[in-house]
PDB file of C-alpha atoms in Angstrom:
ATOM      1  CA  MET T   5       3.759  61.294  69.019  1.00 97.00           C
ATOM      2  CA  LEU T   6       0.114  62.204  69.566  1.00 98.00           C
ATOM      3  CA  GLU T   7      -2.404  59.386  70.053  1.00 97.00           C
ATOM      4  CA  LEU T   8      -6.115  60.259  69.823  1.00 97.00           C
ATOM      5  CA  GLY T   9      -8.083  57.380  71.295  1.00 94.00           C
ATOM      6  CA  ALA T  10      -5.343  56.514  73.759  1.00 94.00           C
ATOM      7  CA  GLY T  11      -7.711  54.944  76.303  1.00 91.00           C
ATOM      8  CA  GLU T  12      -5.979  54.541  79.632  1.00 92.00           C
ATOM      9  CA  GLY T  13      -2.580  55.177  78.005  1.00 93.00           C
ATOM     10  CA  TYR T  14      -0.764  51.880  78.492  1.00 92.00           C
ATOM     11  CA  THR T  15       0.534  51.634  74.925  1.00 92.00           C
ATOM     12  CA  LEU T  16       2.048  55.120  75.054  1.00 94.00           C
ATOM     13  CA  TYR T  17       3.447  54.332  78.515  1.00 94.00           C
ATOM     14  CA  SER T  18       5.582  51.517  77.094  1.00 92.00           C
ATOM     15  CA  GLN T  19       6.681  53.669  74.142  1.00 93.00           C
ATOM     16  CA  ALA T  20       7.676  56.509  76.463  1.00 95.00           C
ATOM     17  CA  LEU T  21       9.859  54.143  78.436  1.00 94.00           C
ATOM     18  CA  MET T  22      11.520  52.829  75.284  1.00 92.00           C
ATOM     19  CA  TYR T  23      12.200  56.260  73.774  1.00 95.00           C
ATOM     20  CA  PRO T  24      13.030  58.684  76.598  1.00 95.00           C
ATOM     21  CA  ASN T  25      14.179  61.444  74.225  1.00 96.00           C
ATOM     22  CA  SER T  26      10.780  61.562  72.466  1.00 96.00           C
ATOM     23  CA  ARG T  27       7.539  63.193  73.599  1.00 96.00           C
ATOM     24  CA  PHE T  28       4.291  61.195  73.862  1.00 97.00           C
ATOM     25  CA  VAL T  29       0.820  62.685  74.341  1.00 97.00           C
ATOM     26  CA  GLY T  30      -2.337  60.670  74.621  1.00 96.00           C
ATOM     27  CA  VAL T  31      -5.923  61.962  74.512  1.00 96.00           C
ATOM     28  CA  GLU T  32      -9.140  60.078  75.213  1.00 94.00           C
ATOM     29  CA  LEU T  33     -12.637  61.459  74.930  1.00 93.00           C
ATOM     30  CA  GLU T  34     -13.916  62.455  78.333  1.00 92.00           C
ATOM     31  CA  SER T  35     -17.097  60.500  77.649  1.00 88.00           C
ATOM     32  CA  GLU T  36     -15.100  57.265  77.831  1.00 87.00           C
ATOM     33  CA  ASN T  37     -14.306  57.702  81.526  1.00 81.00           C
ATOM     34  CA  SER T  38     -10.543  57.079  81.339  1.00 82.00           C
ATOM     35  CA  LEU T  39      -9.401  59.999  83.528  1.00 85.00           C
ATOM     36  CA  SER T  40      -8.956  58.137  86.800  1.00 89.00           C
ATOM     37  CA  SER T  41      -7.032  55.306  85.137  1.00 89.00           C
ATOM     38  CA  GLN T  42      -4.855  57.817  83.287  1.00 90.00           C
ATOM     39  CA  GLN T  43      -4.047  59.671  86.484  1.00 90.00           C
ATOM     40  CA  ALA T  44      -3.152  56.402  88.218  1.00 91.00           C
ATOM     41  CA  LEU T  45      -0.810  55.448  85.346  1.00 91.00           C
ATOM     42  CA  LEU T  46       0.838  58.896  85.316  1.00 90.00           C
ATOM     43  CA  GLY T  47       1.853  58.327  88.940  1.00 89.00           C
ATOM     44  CA  SER T  48       4.608  56.027  87.741  1.00 90.00           C
ATOM     45  CA  ALA T  49       5.049  57.371  84.187  1.00 90.00           C
ATOM     46  CA  PRO T  50       8.215  58.947  82.786  1.00 93.00           C
ATOM     47  CA  ASP T  51       8.337  62.724  82.280  1.00 94.00           C
ATOM     48  CA  ASN T  52       8.000  62.450  78.479  1.00 95.00           C
ATOM     49  CA  LEU T  53       4.419  61.130  78.723  1.00 96.00           C
ATOM     50  CA  ALA T  54       1.264  63.223  79.091  1.00 95.00           C
ATOM     51  CA  LEU T  55      -2.304  61.904  79.156  1.00 95.00           C
ATOM     52  CA  PHE T  56      -5.559  63.870  78.902  1.00 95.00           C
ATOM     53  CA  SER T  57      -9.297  63.217  78.984  1.00 93.00           C
ATOM     54  CA  LEU T  58     -10.948  65.967  76.908  1.00 94.00           C
ATOM     55  CA  SER T  59     -14.091  66.879  75.086  1.00 93.00           C
ATOM     56  CA  LEU T  60     -13.752  67.392  71.335  1.00 92.00           C
ATOM     57  CA  ASP T  61     -14.391  71.096  71.715  1.00 94.00           C
ATOM     58  CA  ASP T  62     -11.615  71.366  74.283  1.00 95.00           C
ATOM     59  CA  LEU T  63      -9.210  69.416  72.095  1.00 95.00           C
ATOM     60  CA  LEU T  64      -9.892  71.406  68.945  1.00 95.00           C
ATOM     61  CA  SER T  65      -9.442  74.697  70.789  1.00 94.00           C
ATOM     62  CA  GLN T  66      -5.960  73.787  72.083  1.00 90.00           C
ATOM     63  CA  ASP T  67      -2.571  74.687  70.600  1.00 92.00           C
ATOM     64  CA  ILE T  68      -1.081  71.236  71.061  1.00 92.00           C
ATOM     65  CA  GLY T  69       2.233  71.869  69.293  1.00 93.00           C
ATOM     66  CA  GLU T  70       3.749  69.898  66.446  1.00 97.00           C
ATOM     67  CA  TYR T  71       4.045  66.124  66.090  1.00 97.00           C
ATOM     68  CA  ASP T  72       5.905  63.744  63.792  1.00 98.00           C
ATOM     69  CA  TYR T  73       3.275  61.007  64.278  1.00 98.00           C
ATOM     70  CA  ILE T  74      -0.425  61.382  64.983  1.00 98.00           C
ATOM     71  CA  ILE T  75      -2.607  58.278  65.521  1.00 98.00           C
ATOM     72  CA  ILE T  76      -6.439  58.505  65.323  1.00 97.00           C
ATOM     73  CA  HIS T  77      -8.202  55.309  66.376  1.00 94.00           C
ATOM     74  CA  GLY T  78     -10.275  53.708  69.099  1.00 90.00           C
ATOM     75  CA  SER T  79     -13.145  55.957  70.268  1.00 90.00           C
ATOM     76  CA  PHE T  80     -12.075  58.619  67.760  1.00 92.00           C
ATOM     77  CA  SER T  81     -12.695  56.255  64.840  1.00 88.00           C
ATOM     78  CA  TRP T  82     -16.455  56.176  65.596  1.00 87.00           C
ATOM     79  CA  LEU T  83     -17.080  59.875  65.126  1.00 88.00           C
ATOM     80  CA  SER T  84     -19.259  61.192  62.307  1.00 87.00           C
ATOM     81  CA  ASN T  85     -17.654  62.300  59.067  1.00 89.00           C
ATOM     82  CA  ASP T  86     -18.191  65.976  59.837  1.00 90.00           C
ATOM     83  CA  ILE T  87     -16.368  65.699  63.154  1.00 91.00           C
ATOM     84  CA  ARG T  88     -13.643  63.467  61.687  1.00 92.00           C
ATOM     85  CA  ASP T  89     -13.062  66.006  58.947  1.00 94.00           C
ATOM     86  CA  GLN T  90     -12.638  68.769  61.549  1.00 95.00           C
ATOM     87  CA  LEU T  91     -10.195  66.492  63.375  1.00 96.00           C
ATOM     88  CA  LEU T  92      -8.164  65.800  60.259  1.00 96.00           C
ATOM     89  CA  ALA T  93      -7.926  69.504  59.451  1.00 96.00           C
ATOM     90  CA  PHE T  94      -6.795  70.101  63.040  1.00 97.00           C
ATOM     91  CA  CYS T  95      -4.174  67.341  62.865  1.00 97.00           C
ATOM     92  CA  GLN T  96      -2.831  68.643  59.556  1.00 98.00           C
ATOM     93  CA  GLN T  97      -2.128  71.975  61.201  1.00 97.00           C
ATOM     94  CA  HIS T  98      -0.137  70.227  63.983  1.00 97.00           C
ATOM     95  CA  LEU T  99       1.774  67.748  61.796  1.00 98.00           C
ATOM     96  CA  SER T 100       5.490  68.295  61.242  1.00 97.00           C
ATOM     97  CA  PRO T 101       6.595  68.848  57.576  1.00 97.00           C
ATOM     98  CA  GLN T 102       7.684  65.215  57.134  1.00 96.00           C
ATOM     99  CA  GLY T 103       5.161  63.812  59.608  1.00 97.00           C
ATOM    100  CA  CYS T 104       2.568  61.088  59.196  1.00 98.00           C
ATOM    101  CA  ILE T 105      -1.039  60.642  60.360  1.00 98.00           C
ATOM    102  CA  ALA T 106      -2.467  57.152  60.876  1.00 98.00           C
ATOM    103  CA  ILE T 107      -6.269  57.063  60.973  1.00 98.00           C
ATOM    104  CA  GLU T 108      -8.531  54.064  61.490  1.00 95.00           C
ATOM    105  CA  TRP T 109     -11.908  54.257  59.727  1.00 94.00           C
ATOM    106  CA  GLU T 110     -14.692  52.133  58.380  1.00 92.00           C
ATOM    107  CA  CYS T 111     -14.872  52.088  54.577  1.00 94.00           C
ATOM    108  CA  HIS T 112     -17.192  50.898  51.842  1.00 94.00           C
ATOM    109  CA  PRO T 113     -17.908  48.399  50.458  1.00 95.00           C
ATOM    110  CA  GLY T 114     -17.431  46.253  53.574  1.00 92.00           C
ATOM    111  CA  ALA T 115     -18.883  48.839  55.931  1.00 90.00           C
ATOM    112  CA  LYS T 116     -22.313  48.339  54.354  1.00 89.00           C
ATOM    113  CA  ILE T 117     -22.825  45.701  57.035  1.00 87.00           C
ATOM    114  CA  ASN T 118     -22.754  48.546  59.539  1.00 86.00           C
ATOM    115  CA  GLU T 119     -25.820  50.000  57.846  1.00 86.00           C
ATOM    116  CA  ILE T 120     -27.681  46.798  58.722  1.00 87.00           C
ATOM    117  CA  ILE T 121     -26.502  47.109  62.301  1.00 88.00           C
ATOM    118  CA  ARG T 122     -27.582  50.754  62.470  1.00 89.00           C
ATOM    119  CA  ASP T 123     -30.986  50.010  60.969  1.00 90.00           C
ATOM    120  CA  ALA T 124     -31.569  47.138  63.421  1.00 91.00           C
ATOM    121  CA  VAL T 125     -30.547  49.302  66.394  1.00 92.00           C
ATOM    122  CA  GLN T 126     -32.725  52.223  65.304  1.00 92.00           C
ATOM    123  CA  ILE T 127     -35.766  50.020  64.729  1.00 94.00           C
ATOM    124  CA  HIS T 128     -35.440  48.400  68.123  1.00 94.00           C
ATOM    125  CA  SER T 129     -34.677  51.603  70.019  1.00 93.00           C
ATOM    126  CA  SER T 130     -37.606  53.402  68.361  1.00 92.00           C
ATOM    127  CA  LEU T 131     -39.889  51.597  70.796  1.00 88.00           C
ATOM    128  CA  ALA T 132     -38.229  53.457  73.717  1.00 91.00           C
ATOM    129  CA  ASN T 133     -39.607  56.708  75.192  1.00 91.00           C
ATOM    130  CA  ASP T 134     -36.426  58.243  76.595  1.00 92.00           C
ATOM    131  CA  ILE T 135     -32.716  58.325  75.782  1.00 91.00           C
ATOM    132  CA  GLU T 136     -31.677  55.984  78.633  1.00 92.00           C
ATOM    133  CA  THR T 137     -34.099  53.311  77.388  1.00 95.00           C
ATOM    134  CA  GLN T 138     -32.923  53.920  73.826  1.00 93.00           C
ATOM    135  CA  ILE T 139     -29.297  53.258  74.826  1.00 93.00           C
ATOM    136  CA  ALA T 140     -30.305  50.104  76.723  1.00 94.00           C
ATOM    137  CA  SER T 141     -32.326  48.910  73.693  1.00 94.00           C
ATOM    138  CA  SER T 142     -29.380  49.689  71.420  1.00 92.00           C
ATOM    139  CA  ARG T 143     -26.997  47.628  73.509  1.00 92.00           C
ATOM    140  CA  ALA T 144     -29.540  44.788  73.683  1.00 93.00           C
ATOM    141  CA  MET T 145     -29.826  44.708  69.876  1.00 92.00           C
ATOM    142  CA  LEU T 146     -26.033  44.793  69.496  1.00 90.00           C
ATOM    143  CA  SER T 147     -25.742  41.808  71.811  1.00 89.00           C
ATOM    144  CA  TRP T 148     -28.507  40.001  69.944  1.00 90.00           C
ATOM    145  CA  LEU T 149     -26.712  40.585  66.621  1.00 89.00           C
ATOM    146  CA  LYS T 150     -23.490  39.167  68.045  1.00 86.00           C
ATOM    147  CA  LEU T 151     -25.243  36.043  69.226  1.00 85.00           C
ATOM    148  CA  ASN T 152     -27.207  35.738  65.989  1.00 82.00           C
ATOM    149  CA  GLY T 153     -24.091  35.963  63.842  1.00 76.00           C
ATOM    150  CA  VAL T 154     -25.881  37.409  60.800  1.00 65.00           C
ATOM    151  CA  THR T 155     -23.589  40.453  60.720  1.00 61.00           C
ATOM    152  CA  GLY T 156     -20.427  38.383  60.836  1.00 59.00           C
ATOM    153  CA  GLU T 157     -17.205  40.068  61.911  1.00 60.00           C
ATOM    154  CA  ALA T 158     -18.418  43.678  61.726  1.00 69.00           C
ATOM    155  CA  ALA T 159     -15.858  45.921  63.475  1.00 68.00           C
ATOM    156  CA  PHE T 160     -18.548  47.895  65.263  1.00 70.00           C
ATOM    157  CA  LEU T 161     -19.825  44.791  67.020  1.00 76.00           C
ATOM    158  CA  LYS T 162     -16.334  43.982  68.201  1.00 75.00           C
ATOM    159  CA  SER T 163     -15.920  47.424  69.733  1.00 73.00           C
ATOM    160  CA  SER T 164     -19.435  48.142  70.996  1.00 75.00           C
ATOM    161  CA  ASP T 165     -18.929  46.705  74.492  1.00 79.00           C
ATOM    162  CA  THR T 166     -16.189  49.225  75.215  1.00 79.00           C
ATOM    163  CA  LEU T 167     -17.959  52.321  73.858  1.00 81.00           C
ATOM    164  CA  SER T 168     -19.697  54.808  76.157  1.00 87.00           C
ATOM    165  CA  ASP T 169     -23.418  55.531  75.999  1.00 89.00           C
ATOM    166  CA  LEU T 170     -22.564  58.876  74.361  1.00 86.00           C
ATOM    167  CA  LEU T 171     -20.620  57.251  71.505  1.00 86.00           C
ATOM    168  CA  ILE T 172     -23.275  54.579  71.044  1.00 87.00           C
ATOM    169  CA  SER T 173     -25.880  57.360  70.711  1.00 87.00           C
ATOM    170  CA  HIS T 174     -23.681  59.428  68.417  1.00 85.00           C
ATOM    171  CA  SER T 175     -22.674  56.557  66.157  1.00 84.00           C
ATOM    172  CA  LEU T 176     -25.957  54.681  65.855  1.00 86.00           C
ATOM    173  CA  LEU T 177     -28.841  56.933  66.793  1.00 87.00           C
ATOM    174  CA  GLN T 178     -27.934  60.516  65.904  1.00 81.00           C
ATOM    175  CA  THR T 179     -25.898  60.438  62.684  1.00 70.00           C
ATOM    176  CA  PRO T 180     -26.926  59.100  59.254  1.00 70.00           C
ATOM    177  CA  ASN T 181     -25.289  56.334  57.273  1.00 63.00           C
ATOM    178  CA  GLU T 182     -22.281  58.086  55.753  1.00 80.00           C
ATOM    179  CA  TYR T 183     -19.439  55.617  55.227  1.00 90.00           C
ATOM    180  CA  ARG T 184     -17.061  56.489  52.433  1.00 94.00           C
ATOM    181  CA  TYR T 185     -15.223  54.645  49.711  1.00 97.00           C
ATOM    182  CA  LEU T 186     -11.449  55.140  49.636  1.00 97.00           C
ATOM    183  CA  LEU T 187     -11.857  57.233  46.481  1.00 97.00           C
ATOM    184  CA  GLU T 188     -14.151  59.633  48.368  1.00 97.00           C
ATOM    185  CA  PHE T 189     -11.895  59.675  51.397  1.00 97.00           C
ATOM    186  CA  ALA T 190      -8.888  60.592  49.266  1.00 97.00           C
ATOM    187  CA  GLY T 191     -10.816  63.488  47.722  1.00 97.00           C
ATOM    188  CA  VAL T 192     -11.749  64.826  51.160  1.00 96.00           C
ATOM    189  CA  ILE T 193      -8.266  64.743  52.637  1.00 97.00           C
ATOM    190  CA  GLU T 194      -6.923  66.640  49.614  1.00 97.00           C
ATOM    191  CA  THR T 195      -9.025  69.628  50.644  1.00 97.00           C
ATOM    192  CA  PHE T 196      -7.136  69.643  53.981  1.00 97.00           C
ATOM    193  CA  GLY T 197      -3.722  69.602  52.373  1.00 97.00           C
ATOM    194  CA  LEU T 198      -3.152  65.893  52.983  1.00 98.00           C
ATOM    195  CA  ALA T 199      -2.120  63.057  50.676  1.00 98.00           C
ATOM    196  CA  TYR T 200      -2.746  59.290  50.927  1.00 98.00           C
ATOM    197  CA  VAL T 201       0.389  57.240  51.568  1.00 97.00           C
ATOM    198  CA  GLY T 202      -0.908  53.704  52.134  1.00 97.00           C
ATOM    199  CA  ASP T 203      -2.132  51.393  54.872  1.00 97.00           C
ATOM    200  CA  LEU T 204      -0.660  50.666  58.265  1.00 94.00           C
ATOM    201  CA  LEU T 205      -0.830  46.994  57.177  1.00 93.00           C
ATOM    202  CA  PRO T 206       0.951  47.358  53.804  1.00 93.00           C
ATOM    203  CA  TRP T 207       0.403  43.741  52.688  1.00 92.00           C
ATOM    204  CA  THR T 208      -3.329  44.367  52.590  1.00 95.00           C
ATOM    205  CA  GLU T 209      -2.703  46.689  49.628  1.00 95.00           C
ATOM    206  CA  LEU T 210      -1.125  43.914  47.569  1.00 94.00           C
ATOM    207  CA  ALA T 211      -3.515  41.731  45.587  1.00 94.00           C
ATOM    208  CA  ALA T 212      -1.070  38.826  45.911  1.00 92.00           C
ATOM    209  CA  HIS T 213      -1.753  38.770  49.663  1.00 93.00           C
ATOM    210  CA  TYR T 214      -5.261  37.369  49.046  1.00 93.00           C
ATOM    211  CA  ASP T 215      -5.093  34.661  46.373  1.00 90.00           C
ATOM    212  CA  GLU T 216      -4.000  34.076  42.788  1.00 92.00           C
ATOM    213  CA  LYS T 217      -7.471  34.580  41.355  1.00 92.00           C
ATOM    214  CA  ILE T 218      -7.890  37.981  42.999  1.00 92.00           C
ATOM    215  CA  GLN T 219      -4.375  38.938  41.944  1.00 92.00           C
ATOM    216  CA  HIS T 220      -4.988  37.959  38.315  1.00 91.00           C
ATOM    217  CA  LEU T 221      -8.379  39.690  38.011  1.00 90.00           C
ATOM    218  CA  HIS T 222      -7.078  42.776  39.777  1.00 90.00           C
ATOM    219  CA  ASN T 223      -4.129  43.054  37.436  1.00 88.00           C
ATOM    220  CA  VAL T 224      -6.415  42.757  34.412  1.00 89.00           C
ATOM    221  CA  LEU T 225      -8.841  45.539  35.382  1.00 87.00           C
ATOM    222  CA  SER T 226      -7.214  48.036  37.730  1.00 85.00           C
ATOM    223  CA  PRO T 227      -5.368  51.155  36.383  1.00 81.00           C
ATOM    224  CA  LEU T 228      -1.599  50.706  36.443  1.00 79.00           C
ATOM    225  CA  ASN T 229      -0.469  54.041  37.844  1.00 86.00           C
ATOM    226  CA  ASN T 230      -3.467  55.410  39.759  1.00 93.00           C
ATOM    227  CA  LYS T 231      -2.692  54.678  43.384  1.00 95.00           C
ATOM    228  CA  ILE T 232      -6.178  55.343  44.726  1.00 96.00           C
ATOM    229  CA  LEU T 233      -8.057  53.461  42.029  1.00 95.00           C
ATOM    230  CA  ILE T 234      -5.758  50.441  42.369  1.00 96.00           C
ATOM    231  CA  GLN T 235      -6.727  50.221  46.030  1.00 96.00           C
ATOM    232  CA  GLN T 236     -10.376  51.011  45.390  1.00 96.00           C
ATOM    233  CA  TYR T 237     -10.659  48.143  42.971  1.00 95.00           C
ATOM    234  CA  LEU T 238      -8.961  45.835  45.467  1.00 96.00           C
ATOM    235  CA  ASP T 239     -11.418  46.950  48.164  1.00 96.00           C
ATOM    236  CA  PHE T 240     -14.237  45.916  45.849  1.00 95.00           C
ATOM    237  CA  ALA T 241     -12.588  42.563  45.189  1.00 94.00           C
ATOM    238  CA  VAL T 242     -12.154  41.636  48.882  1.00 95.00           C
ATOM    239  CA  ASN T 243     -15.142  43.583  50.309  1.00 94.00           C
ATOM    240  CA  ARG T 244     -12.869  45.568  52.588  1.00 94.00           C
ATOM    241  CA  GLY T 245     -14.610  47.273  55.487  1.00 92.00           C
ATOM    242  CA  THR T 246     -11.812  48.783  57.624  1.00 93.00           C
ATOM    243  CA  ARG T 247      -8.737  50.785  56.786  1.00 95.00           C
ATOM    244  CA  PHE T 248      -5.899  52.209  58.871  1.00 97.00           C
ATOM    245  CA  SER T 249      -4.688  54.841  56.472  1.00 98.00           C
ATOM    246  CA  LEU T 250      -1.360  56.659  56.496  1.00 98.00           C
ATOM    247  CA  LEU T 251      -1.463  60.323  55.461  1.00 98.00           C
ATOM    248  CA  THR T 252       1.118  63.046  54.967  1.00 98.00           C
ATOM    249  CA  HIS T 253       1.249  66.648  53.768  1.00 98.00           C
ATOM    250  CA  SER T 254       0.366  67.135  50.130  1.00 97.00           C
ATOM    251  CA  ASP T 255       3.816  68.583  49.530  1.00 96.00           C
ATOM    252  CA  ASN T 256       5.223  65.076  50.107  1.00 96.00           C
ATOM    253  CA  ALA T 257       2.865  63.331  47.682  1.00 94.00           C
ATOM    254  CA  GLN T 258       5.453  62.999  44.896  1.00 93.00           C
ATOM    255  CA  THR T 259       7.661  60.827  47.117  1.00 93.00           C
ATOM    256  CA  VAL T 260       4.909  58.251  47.695  1.00 94.00           C
ATOM    257  CA  SER T 261       5.096  55.026  45.648  1.00 93.00           C
ATOM    258  CA  VAL T 262       2.069  53.559  43.916  1.00 93.00           C
ATOM    259  CA  LEU T 263       2.394  50.222  45.768  1.00 92.00           C
ATOM    260  CA  PRO T 264       4.379  49.091  48.819  1.00 91.00           C
ATOM    261  CA  ASP T 265       8.041  48.693  47.804  1.00 89.00           C
ATOM    262  CA  LEU T 266       9.036  45.282  49.102  1.00 87.00           C
ATOM    263  CA  THR T 267      12.716  45.887  48.241  1.00 89.00           C
ATOM    264  CA  LYS T 268      12.810  48.241  51.255  1.00 88.00           C
ATOM    265  CA  LEU T 269      12.258  45.329  53.663  1.00 86.00           C
ATOM    266  CA  LYS T 270      15.936  44.438  53.673  1.00 88.00           C
ATOM    267  CA  ASP T 271      16.781  47.874  55.023  1.00 91.00           C
ATOM    268  CA  LEU T 272      14.426  47.679  57.988  1.00 87.00           C
ATOM    269  CA  ARG T 273      15.288  46.713  61.534  1.00 86.00           C
ATOM    270  CA  TRP T 274      13.223  43.857  62.894  1.00 80.00           C
ATOM    271  CA  ALA T 275      12.139  42.901  66.371  1.00 78.00           C
ATOM    272  CA  GLY T 276       9.747  40.298  67.649  1.00 75.00           C
ATOM    273  CA  SER T 277       8.896  37.663  70.230  1.00 71.00           C
ATOM    274  CA  PHE T 278       9.325  34.187  68.751  1.00 71.00           C
ATOM    275  CA  ARG T 279       8.466  30.819  70.285  1.00 74.00           C
ATOM    276  CA  ARG T 280       8.955  27.325  68.986  1.00 73.00           C
ATOM    277  CA  GLN T 281       5.732  25.670  67.814  1.00 73.00           C
ATOM    278  CA  SER T 282       4.742  22.099  67.238  1.00 73.00           C
ATOM    279  CA  LEU T 283       2.493  20.752  64.488  1.00 72.00           C
ATOM    280  CA  GLN T 284       1.037  17.252  64.804  1.00 73.00           C
ATOM    281  CA  GLY T 285       3.651  16.393  67.431  1.00 73.00           C
ATOM    282  CA  ARG T 286       6.583  17.656  65.329  1.00 77.00           C
ATOM    283  CA  ILE T 287       8.695  20.666  66.371  1.00 73.00           C
ATOM    284  CA  LEU T 288       8.744  23.228  63.581  1.00 69.00           C
ATOM    285  CA  ASN T 289      12.008  24.942  62.594  1.00 68.00           C
ATOM    286  CA  THR T 290      10.403  27.288  60.109  1.00 64.00           C
ATOM    287  CA  LEU T 291       8.487  30.560  60.494  1.00 62.00           C
ATOM    288  CA  THR T 292       4.717  30.190  60.945  1.00 59.00           C
ATOM    289  CA  ALA T 293       1.987  32.615  60.127  1.00 56.00           C
ATOM    290  CA  ASN T 294      -1.815  32.613  59.887  1.00 53.00           C
ATOM    291  CA  GLY T 295      -2.100  30.067  62.635  1.00 52.00           C
ATOM    292  CA  LEU T 296       0.334  27.209  62.126  1.00 47.00           C
ATOM    293  CA  THR T 297       1.080  27.341  58.409  1.00 51.00           C
ATOM    294  CA  PRO T 298       4.787  26.740  57.780  1.00 47.00           C
ATOM    295  CA  GLN T 299       6.465  29.507  55.779  1.00 49.00           C
ATOM    296  CA  GLN T 300       9.757  28.992  53.931  1.00 46.00           C
TER     297      GLN T 300
END
């Protein structure tokens, strides 16, 4: 497994301990200052774990071998489309024949809120005379937007505190507004020899997950057998702004179902941490989800 955006590497550390016969490699952008923490963690890490802090140029120039699973998220999800496209092409070349890429990205229509954030940051930082003051002004505006609440639950605001000055500058000050719809994203990945499989959270691709009205209207309008358009219409219906998309080689596209196949659930192995809950003083003996809503 290769994780791009691995941070300090703690998630991979636990995976490496659980699966000693597998190889785990984590990479964080050197701008995010994770090297010292990575080195400290590696002091007690198993031999099947490797962690690196690299520039994008250094990463893309490496022959990193072949991986069954490649995850792109965290700091790597805030790169511009041009750089992300280079990264996807690179990952396709290092993906095993039956492998899978999982990439986190901001999508339209919900990502339009990020355009408001970008505009606000650029207007406020335009008063600064140097890059250091621009970064400070950008962070001040991001904090103000959080307190103001106008931009709601925008993903960028949730992550901005952990991003380096370099990524703040790259994401908000240097690159244009360029978020994509799923339909556009699917067209781009085809040029790299990749095909869309689905979402890391499969229930979000089922209209029934939201409510009966959305399910009914979605069934009336969306094409029956066009996987991408079905999801694009659902994105419109729920104003989706973030996706964690699963991709594979185009040669595997014919094996991908149009919608998540719920009949496969019975064949899966399940694990979890479960604790008894109480509701209004009564111990529940049923599964709960979405807070404390009893599920049969």
